[in-house]
Short mmCIF file of C-alpha atoms and ligand atoms in Angstrom, two decimals:
data_model
loop_
_atom_site.label_atom_id
_atom_site.label_comp_id
_atom_site.label_asym_id
_atom_site.label_seq_id
_atom_site.Cartn_x
_atom_site.Cartn_y
_atom_site.Cartn_z
CA MET B 6 103.58 143.64 79.54
CA ILE B 7 104.37 139.89 79.35
CA ASP B 8 104.15 138.53 75.80
CA PRO B 9 102.88 134.96 76.16
CA THR B 10 104.20 132.14 74.01
CA CYS B 11 101.60 129.42 74.62
CA ARG B 12 97.84 129.59 74.71
CA ILE B 13 94.75 127.40 75.05
CA LEU B 14 93.32 126.57 71.61
CA GLY B 15 90.33 124.55 72.85
CA THR B 16 88.77 123.00 75.95
CA GLY B 17 86.61 119.95 76.62
CA HIS B 18 85.29 117.82 79.46
CA TYR B 19 83.52 114.57 80.15
CA ALA B 20 81.41 113.55 83.13
CA PRO B 21 80.08 110.01 83.65
CA GLU B 22 76.33 109.66 83.27
CA ARG B 23 75.63 108.24 86.73
CA VAL B 24 75.01 110.88 89.41
CA VAL B 25 75.14 109.98 93.10
CA ASP B 26 73.56 112.51 95.44
CA ASN B 27 74.13 112.95 99.16
CA ALA B 28 70.90 111.11 99.99
CA GLU B 29 72.33 107.99 98.36
CA LEU B 30 75.46 108.25 100.52
CA GLU B 31 73.28 108.51 103.65
CA LYS B 32 72.41 104.87 102.95
CA LEU B 33 76.09 103.84 102.79
CA VAL B 34 77.73 105.61 105.73
CA GLU B 35 76.68 107.57 108.82
CA THR B 36 76.41 110.98 107.21
CA SER B 37 73.77 113.49 106.16
CA ASP B 38 73.02 115.77 103.24
CA ASP B 39 73.15 118.64 105.72
CA TRP B 40 76.67 117.74 106.98
CA ILE B 41 78.09 117.22 103.49
CA THR B 42 76.49 120.39 102.11
CA THR B 43 77.46 122.70 104.93
CA ARG B 44 80.97 121.29 105.53
CA THR B 45 81.95 120.87 101.83
CA GLY B 46 79.42 122.47 99.45
CA ILE B 47 78.97 119.13 97.63
CA LYS B 48 75.43 118.02 96.69
CA ARG B 49 76.17 115.29 94.15
CA ARG B 50 79.00 113.76 92.15
CA HIS B 51 79.40 111.78 88.91
CA ILE B 52 80.55 108.17 89.30
CA ALA B 53 81.93 106.06 86.44
CA ALA B 54 79.92 103.10 85.21
CA ASP B 55 81.14 99.54 85.76
CA GLY B 56 83.54 98.79 82.96
CA GLU B 57 84.24 102.47 82.24
CA VAL B 58 87.95 103.19 82.71
CA THR B 59 90.03 106.32 83.25
CA SER B 60 91.30 106.50 79.68
CA ASP B 61 87.72 106.31 78.31
CA MET B 62 86.88 109.51 80.17
CA ALA B 63 90.21 111.14 79.27
CA ALA B 64 89.84 110.32 75.58
CA ALA B 65 86.28 111.72 75.52
CA ALA B 66 87.43 115.01 77.09
CA GLY B 67 90.46 115.12 74.78
CA ARG B 68 88.33 114.64 71.65
CA ARG B 69 86.02 117.47 72.73
CA ALA B 70 88.98 119.82 73.32
CA LEU B 71 90.41 118.96 69.90
CA GLU B 72 87.04 119.57 68.27
CA ALA B 73 86.76 122.94 70.02
CA ALA B 74 90.24 123.83 68.73
CA GLY B 75 89.29 122.78 65.18
CA LEU B 76 92.06 120.18 65.20
CA ASN B 77 92.26 116.42 64.97
CA ALA B 78 94.45 113.69 66.44
CA ALA B 79 97.01 113.95 63.63
CA ASP B 80 97.77 117.54 64.71
CA ILE B 81 98.89 116.61 68.25
CA ASP B 82 102.62 116.49 69.05
CA MET B 83 102.32 115.31 72.66
CA ILE B 84 99.80 114.00 75.19
CA ILE B 85 100.20 114.77 78.91
CA VAL B 86 97.74 113.24 81.36
CA GLY B 87 97.54 114.32 85.00
CA THR B 88 96.16 111.36 86.94
CA ILE B 89 96.74 109.18 90.00
CA THR B 90 94.14 106.64 88.88
CA PRO B 91 95.46 105.22 85.58
CA ASP B 92 93.77 102.19 83.99
CA THR B 93 96.75 100.04 85.07
CA PRO B 94 99.98 100.74 87.02
CA ILE B 95 101.87 100.08 83.76
CA PRO B 96 101.60 101.53 81.17
CA GLY B 97 100.35 105.03 81.93
CA CYS B 98 96.92 106.40 81.11
CA ALA B 99 98.29 108.71 78.37
CA VAL B 100 99.37 105.61 76.45
CA GLN B 101 95.78 104.33 76.39
CA VAL B 102 94.47 107.79 75.45
CA GLN B 103 96.90 107.96 72.55
CA GLN B 104 95.59 104.69 71.21
CA LYS B 105 91.92 105.58 71.76
CA ILE B 106 92.11 108.92 69.97
CA GLY B 107 94.49 107.60 67.28
CA ALA B 108 97.48 109.89 67.79
CA MET B 109 100.25 107.35 67.27
CA ASP B 110 104.04 107.80 67.45
CA ILE B 111 104.07 110.92 69.61
CA PRO B 112 105.19 111.11 73.26
CA ALA B 113 102.39 110.35 75.72
CA PHE B 114 103.00 110.29 79.47
CA ASP B 115 101.36 110.73 82.87
CA ILE B 116 102.01 113.26 85.63
CA ALA B 117 101.31 111.96 89.15
CA ALA B 118 100.76 115.25 90.98
CA ALA B 119 97.25 114.38 92.24
CA CYS B 120 94.87 117.37 92.30
CA ALA B 121 97.63 119.64 90.98
CA GLY B 122 98.29 117.30 88.02
CA PHE B 123 96.52 119.47 85.45
CA VAL B 124 98.44 122.64 86.37
CA TYR B 125 101.68 120.62 86.34
CA GLY B 126 100.75 119.27 82.89
CA MET B 127 99.96 122.74 81.59
CA GLN B 128 103.32 124.11 82.65
CA ILE B 129 105.18 121.16 81.15
CA GLY B 130 103.21 121.53 77.90
CA GLN B 131 103.93 125.24 77.88
CA GLN B 132 107.68 124.54 78.03
CA PHE B 133 107.53 122.32 74.95
CA ILE B 134 105.49 124.90 72.99
CA THR B 135 107.73 127.78 74.09
CA SER B 136 110.91 125.94 73.10
CA GLY B 137 109.43 125.13 69.69
CA ALA B 138 109.73 121.39 70.31
CA ALA B 139 105.94 121.01 69.98
CA ARG B 140 103.19 123.03 68.30
CA CYS B 141 100.20 121.24 69.75
CA VAL B 142 100.01 119.57 73.18
CA LEU B 143 96.92 117.85 74.56
CA VAL B 144 96.83 118.24 78.36
CA ILE B 145 94.23 116.19 80.21
CA GLY B 146 93.28 116.03 83.90
CA VAL B 147 91.35 112.84 84.65
CA GLU B 148 90.46 110.87 87.75
CA LEU B 149 88.44 107.79 88.54
CA LEU B 150 88.71 108.14 92.30
CA SER B 151 85.57 106.14 93.07
CA ARG B 152 87.67 102.97 92.53
CA VAL B 153 90.29 103.97 95.14
CA LEU B 154 87.92 105.21 97.85
CA ASN B 155 87.00 103.31 100.99
CA TRP B 156 83.21 103.44 100.73
CA ASP B 157 82.95 102.68 104.47
CA ASP B 158 84.97 105.79 105.40
CA ARG B 159 82.63 108.77 105.68
CA THR B 160 85.56 111.19 106.06
CA THR B 161 86.68 110.57 102.45
CA CYS B 162 83.99 108.80 100.39
CA VAL B 163 81.60 111.77 100.37
CA LEU B 164 84.19 114.16 98.96
CA PHE B 165 85.26 112.85 95.59
CA GLY B 166 83.85 112.24 92.10
CA ASP B 167 84.95 111.00 88.67
CA GLY B 168 85.51 112.97 85.47
CA ALA B 169 87.92 114.39 82.93
CA GLY B 170 88.84 117.78 81.48
CA ALA B 171 91.23 118.72 78.70
CA VAL B 172 92.86 121.62 76.92
CA VAL B 173 94.78 121.83 73.67
CA LEU B 174 97.84 124.07 73.97
CA GLY B 175 99.47 125.79 71.00
CA PRO B 176 101.59 128.84 70.16
CA SER B 177 100.34 132.31 71.11
CA ASP B 178 99.95 133.73 67.66
CA LEU B 179 96.55 135.26 68.26
CA GLU B 180 96.04 138.90 69.20
CA VAL B 181 92.93 139.37 71.28
CA ASP B 182 91.02 142.31 72.60
CA GLY B 183 88.11 141.61 74.90
CA ASP B 184 84.60 141.32 73.56
CA ASP B 185 83.79 144.62 75.27
CA GLY B 186 86.42 146.31 73.06
CA GLN B 187 87.76 148.07 76.18
CA ARG B 188 90.63 145.74 76.91
CA GLU B 189 94.26 146.29 76.05
CA THR B 190 95.11 144.24 72.97
CA GLY B 191 97.61 141.50 73.63
CA ARG B 192 98.42 137.96 72.72
CA ALA B 193 96.33 135.26 74.34
CA GLY B 194 98.26 132.81 76.48
CA ILE B 195 99.79 131.78 79.78
CA LEU B 196 101.19 134.94 81.39
CA SER B 197 102.68 133.19 84.41
CA CYS B 198 102.63 129.73 85.93
CA GLY B 199 104.23 128.10 88.97
CA ILE B 200 104.27 124.58 90.45
CA PHE B 201 105.38 123.57 93.96
CA THR B 202 105.71 120.54 96.25
CA ASP B 203 106.26 120.03 100.00
CA GLY B 204 107.08 116.33 100.46
CA SER B 205 107.22 116.67 104.25
CA LEU B 206 103.41 116.57 104.16
CA ALA B 207 103.22 113.37 102.08
CA SER B 208 101.32 111.33 104.67
CA ALA B 209 98.50 113.89 105.04
CA LEU B 210 96.84 112.46 101.93
CA HIS B 211 97.96 109.13 100.51
CA ILE B 212 97.24 105.54 99.52
CA PRO B 213 99.53 103.66 101.95
CA ALA B 214 99.93 100.32 100.13
CA GLY B 215 100.35 99.06 96.59
CA GLY B 216 103.78 100.54 95.84
CA SER B 217 107.35 99.38 96.54
CA ALA B 218 107.20 100.51 100.19
CA SER B 219 104.26 98.27 100.94
CA PRO B 220 103.39 95.71 98.27
CA LEU B 221 99.78 94.57 98.39
CA ASP B 222 98.76 91.40 100.19
CA ALA B 223 95.42 90.07 101.39
CA GLN B 224 95.85 91.61 104.85
CA LYS B 225 96.50 95.10 103.47
CA ILE B 226 93.57 94.85 101.08
CA GLY B 227 91.37 93.79 104.01
CA ASP B 228 92.62 96.80 105.98
CA ARG B 229 91.83 99.07 102.97
CA GLU B 230 95.43 100.23 102.77
CA ASN B 231 94.99 100.35 99.00
CA LYS B 232 92.41 103.14 99.41
CA VAL B 233 92.65 106.92 99.97
CA HIS B 234 93.57 108.01 103.52
CA MET B 235 93.43 111.68 104.45
CA VAL B 236 93.93 113.90 107.48
CA GLY B 237 91.25 116.29 106.24
CA ASN B 238 91.69 119.28 108.50
CA HIS B 239 95.48 119.26 107.99
CA VAL B 240 95.02 119.31 104.20
CA PHE B 241 92.34 122.00 104.58
CA ARG B 242 94.64 124.41 106.42
CA THR B 243 97.51 123.79 103.99
CA ALA B 244 95.18 124.30 101.02
CA VAL B 245 93.99 127.69 102.23
CA LYS B 246 97.54 128.87 102.96
CA ASN B 247 99.24 127.57 99.80
CA LEU B 248 96.48 128.37 97.32
CA THR B 249 96.45 131.93 98.65
CA SER B 250 100.23 132.40 98.52
CA SER B 251 100.73 130.80 95.09
CA SER B 252 97.82 132.76 93.58
CA ALA B 253 99.24 136.02 94.94
CA GLN B 254 102.71 135.10 93.63
CA ILE B 255 101.47 134.23 90.13
CA LEU B 256 99.30 137.34 89.95
CA LYS B 257 102.31 139.48 90.85
CA ALA B 258 104.55 137.67 88.32
CA SER B 259 101.98 138.33 85.57
CA GLY B 260 102.22 142.07 86.13
CA LEU B 261 98.43 142.34 86.54
CA THR B 262 96.46 143.69 89.47
CA SER B 263 93.62 141.76 91.10
CA ALA B 264 91.19 144.29 89.61
CA GLN B 265 92.24 143.08 86.13
CA LEU B 266 91.29 139.50 86.95
CA ASP B 267 88.02 138.34 85.39
CA TRP B 268 87.76 134.78 86.66
CA VAL B 269 89.33 132.42 89.17
CA VAL B 270 89.10 128.70 88.42
CA ALA B 271 90.23 127.18 91.71
CA HIS B 272 90.45 123.48 92.52
CA GLN B 273 87.04 122.32 93.75
CA ALA B 274 87.92 120.48 96.99
CA ASN B 275 85.74 122.26 99.54
CA ILE B 276 83.58 125.38 99.16
CA ARG B 277 84.94 126.61 102.50
CA ILE B 278 88.49 126.48 101.10
CA ILE B 279 87.34 128.60 98.13
CA HIS B 280 85.60 131.09 100.45
CA GLN B 281 88.69 131.46 102.63
CA VAL B 282 91.06 131.86 99.67
CA ALA B 283 88.72 134.48 98.13
CA ASN B 284 88.59 136.30 101.43
CA ARG B 285 92.37 136.29 101.99
CA LEU B 286 93.11 137.42 98.44
CA GLY B 287 90.35 140.01 98.49
CA PHE B 288 88.80 138.60 95.29
CA PRO B 289 84.98 138.79 95.11
CA LEU B 290 83.37 135.35 95.29
CA ASP B 291 81.41 136.01 92.10
CA LYS B 292 84.72 135.91 90.19
CA PHE B 293 85.07 132.21 91.08
CA VAL B 294 83.82 129.48 88.75
CA ILE B 295 82.18 127.01 91.13
CA ASN B 296 80.84 123.55 90.29
CA ILE B 297 81.72 121.60 93.45
CA ASP B 298 78.02 121.15 94.20
CA GLU B 299 77.63 119.08 91.01
CA PHE B 300 81.01 117.32 90.77
CA GLY B 301 82.60 117.08 94.21
CA ASN B 302 86.38 116.90 94.13
CA THR B 303 87.52 115.37 90.83
CA SER B 304 91.22 115.91 91.63
CA SER B 305 93.24 116.76 88.51
CA ALA B 306 90.05 116.98 86.43
CA SER B 307 88.51 119.69 88.57
CA ILE B 308 90.07 122.78 86.96
CA PRO B 309 89.72 121.74 83.30
CA ILE B 310 86.08 120.65 83.85
CA ALA B 311 85.17 124.00 85.44
CA LEU B 312 87.15 125.89 82.80
CA ASP B 313 85.39 124.12 79.94
CA GLN B 314 81.96 124.67 81.46
CA ALA B 315 82.62 128.40 81.84
CA VAL B 316 84.05 128.71 78.31
CA ARG B 317 81.12 126.85 76.75
CA ASP B 318 78.41 128.75 78.63
CA GLY B 319 80.02 132.07 77.72
CA ARG B 320 81.12 133.21 81.15
CA ILE B 321 84.81 133.12 80.15
CA GLN B 322 85.40 135.12 76.97
CA LYS B 323 88.31 135.95 74.70
CA GLY B 324 90.66 138.54 76.14
CA GLN B 325 89.66 137.88 79.75
CA HIS B 326 92.18 137.08 82.47
CA VAL B 327 91.74 133.77 84.28
CA LEU B 328 93.64 132.61 87.36
CA MET B 329 93.83 128.88 88.10
CA CYS B 330 95.07 127.33 91.34
CA ALA B 331 95.10 123.75 92.63
CA LEU B 332 96.47 121.75 95.55
CA GLY B 333 96.46 118.08 96.42
CA ALA B 334 98.40 115.05 97.65
CA GLY B 335 102.13 115.56 97.84
CA ILE B 336 101.46 118.12 99.04
CA SER B 337 101.73 119.53 95.50
CA TRP B 338 100.16 122.71 94.27
CA GLY B 339 100.32 125.21 91.44
CA ALA B 340 98.80 128.31 89.90
CA ALA B 341 98.61 129.81 86.43
CA LEU B 342 97.36 133.07 84.98
CA LEU B 343 96.09 133.19 81.41
CA ARG B 344 94.72 135.68 78.95
CA MET B 345 92.07 133.72 77.05
N1 COA M 407 79.44 113.01 107.75
C1 COA M 407 79.23 113.32 109.03
N2 COA M 407 80.23 113.59 109.89
C2 COA M 407 81.48 113.55 109.40
C3 COA M 407 81.76 113.21 108.07
C4 COA M 407 80.69 112.94 107.22
N3 COA M 407 80.84 112.61 105.94
N4 COA M 407 83.10 113.25 107.88
C5 COA M 407 83.66 113.60 109.05
N5 COA M 407 82.68 113.76 109.97
C6 COA M 407 82.82 114.09 111.40
C7 COA M 407 84.17 113.67 111.94
O1 COA M 407 84.15 112.32 112.29
C8 COA M 407 84.27 114.59 113.14
O2 COA M 407 83.50 114.06 114.17
P1 COA M 407 84.01 114.15 115.70
O3 COA M 407 84.11 115.62 115.99
O4 COA M 407 82.94 113.44 116.45
O5 COA M 407 85.34 113.47 115.71
C9 COA M 407 83.60 115.87 112.66
O6 COA M 407 82.80 115.50 111.52
C10 COA M 407 84.56 116.95 112.26
O7 COA M 407 85.59 116.37 111.47
P2 COA M 407 86.71 117.24 110.79
O8 COA M 407 87.62 116.36 109.99
O9 COA M 407 87.32 118.17 111.79
O10 COA M 407 85.78 118.08 109.80
P3 COA M 407 86.17 119.28 108.89
O11 COA M 407 85.31 120.41 109.18
O12 COA M 407 87.65 119.50 108.81
O13 COA M 407 85.73 118.73 107.46
C11 COA M 407 86.71 117.79 105.48
C12 COA M 407 86.31 117.57 106.93
C13 COA M 407 87.39 116.54 104.96
C14 COA M 407 85.47 118.08 104.69
C15 COA M 407 87.67 118.99 105.41
O14 COA M 407 88.69 118.85 106.36
C16 COA M 407 88.31 119.14 104.06
O15 COA M 407 87.66 119.49 103.11
N6 COA M 407 89.63 118.96 103.98
C17 COA M 407 90.40 119.18 102.79
C18 COA M 407 89.99 118.25 101.73
C19 COA M 407 90.86 118.39 100.58
O16 COA M 407 91.14 119.47 100.17
N7 COA M 407 91.29 117.25 100.08
C20 COA M 407 92.10 117.03 99.01
C21 COA M 407 92.85 118.10 98.46
S1 COA M 407 92.62 117.74 96.89
#
């Protein structure tokens, strides 16, 4: 049995107050509640208020995760933020989070792996804990995608939402046996984790302008080249294939069988992707934590938001096995299996 070295000490999330439902989007673009619901599973999404910035949401989620862990900012050795929508291009969002939560003089940096950013951050944090270089790492997935969407493009603007989720990682020094008392006793923690990228698919989901390849000018802003562009059905097919293969690989590496899995917290991009992954893996759908109807696709925030909801409402309990898997722009993807 794998003896984990790094576990989740606490979780937290933050969702902006404003909720935009599909009916409101019907007034913006040629779409319908029926199309959005049946093609994606999304009913509504949270959208940040004017003046609210990415690091505000990230800091709120981070504080809640610290509180759940019974720790405070002075205990943190490192902050890792998965985001592609930082407050400013320079410096990174983690820098602003550090200042807002008051955790000065520790490393704080961003991971730009889009929807896979949280899983990337978790594996990086795990390495620092396992090596002994850190005892407490705050990993946050946060996205304020509403500011980089083309609100005239019905193929993208209906899909995404804003929000933040966080976990505090620390050493696996806790022995757990499930609440049912039936489970094998073992240390809580990350049993296996893997991250992957296929750069040949970079143009399937991207923001074309605003970087060194295409500096912004008035023409490009007018053409919305500074907004999200996506070949949706290409990303869909890749998501089903890669989420299935990486989940199967991580499950095998953990030494567990699918029957020992209690929960799957998959990236919430499209309910049909989740259905197809469940079907291919042979996991019952009721093992999946699903909140896409309420949040849409919040990119790197999607897994830690769903995880925190399920921990707080008691679905996910100590000793249970949870599989996470995410895929997004890059194409980058990753999966992790944890004993809670
Ligand atoms: N409302 C109404 N019609 C819409 C629409 C909307 N919001 N968005 C697209 N359509 C139309 C298209 O224009 C197209 O019309 P046409 O046949 O007349 O050309 C039709 O619906 C089908 O479009 P298609 O792109 O083939 O739909 P789809 O079934 O693949 O669903 C997505 C589109 C985007 C929902 C789906 O491809 C998807 O979820 N992709 C992956 C998203 C993802 O995972 N993204 C990021 C990873 S983090």
